[in-house]
Amino acid sequence: MQFKTPRYEAQVRNNDFRAHFFVRKFSSGMRIPKELYKKRMY
């Protein structure tokens, strides 16, 4: 069982958000030209 501190909760939410954002970016990247996708990544 994890000890749930406010900081731990924030870390979990942050990780969830980043994973969600990455998946969204990746899936949208599939539909646009690779060059444009590369520009958006950096």
Coordinates of C-alpha atoms in Angstrom, one line a residue:
M1 CA 0.0 0.0 0.0
Q2 CA 1.4 3.4 -1.0
F3 CA 1.6 6.2 1.5
K4 CA -0.4 9.0 -0.1
T5 CA 1.0 12.3 0.6
P6 CA -0.2 15.5 -1.2
R7 CA 3.1 15.5 -3.1
Y8 CA 2.7 11.8 -4.1
E9 CA -0.9 12.6 -5.4
A10 CA 0.4 15.5 -7.4
Q11 CA 3.1 13.3 -8.9
V12 CA 0.6 10.7 -10.0
R13 CA -1.7 13.3 -11.5
N14 CA 1.3 14.9 -13.3
N15 CA 2.3 11.5 -14.7
D16 CA -1.2 10.8 -15.8
F17 CA -1.5 14.1 -17.6
R18 CA 1.9 13.7 -19.3
A19 CA 1.0 10.2 -20.5
H20 CA -2.4 11.4 -21.8
F21 CA -0.8 14.4 -23.6
F22 CA 1.9 12.1 -25.1
V23 CA -0.8 9.7 -26.4
R24 CA -2.8 12.5 -27.8
K25 CA 0.2 14.1 -29.5
F26 CA 1.3 10.7 -30.9
S27 CA -2.1 9.7 -32.3
S28 CA -2.5 13.1 -33.9
G29 CA 1.0 12.8 -35.3
M30 CA 0.0 9.7 -37.2
R31 CA -2.4 11.8 -39.3
I32 CA -0.1 14.6 -40.2
P33 CA 3.2 14.6 -42.3
K34 CA 6.3 13.5 -40.4
E35 CA 8.2 16.7 -40.9
L36 CA 5.4 18.7 -39.4
Y37 CA 5.2 16.3 -36.5
K38 CA 9.0 16.6 -35.9
K39 CA 8.7 20.3 -35.8
R40 CA 5.9 20.1 -33.2
M41 CA 7.9 17.7 -31.0
Y42 CA 10.9 20.0 -30.6

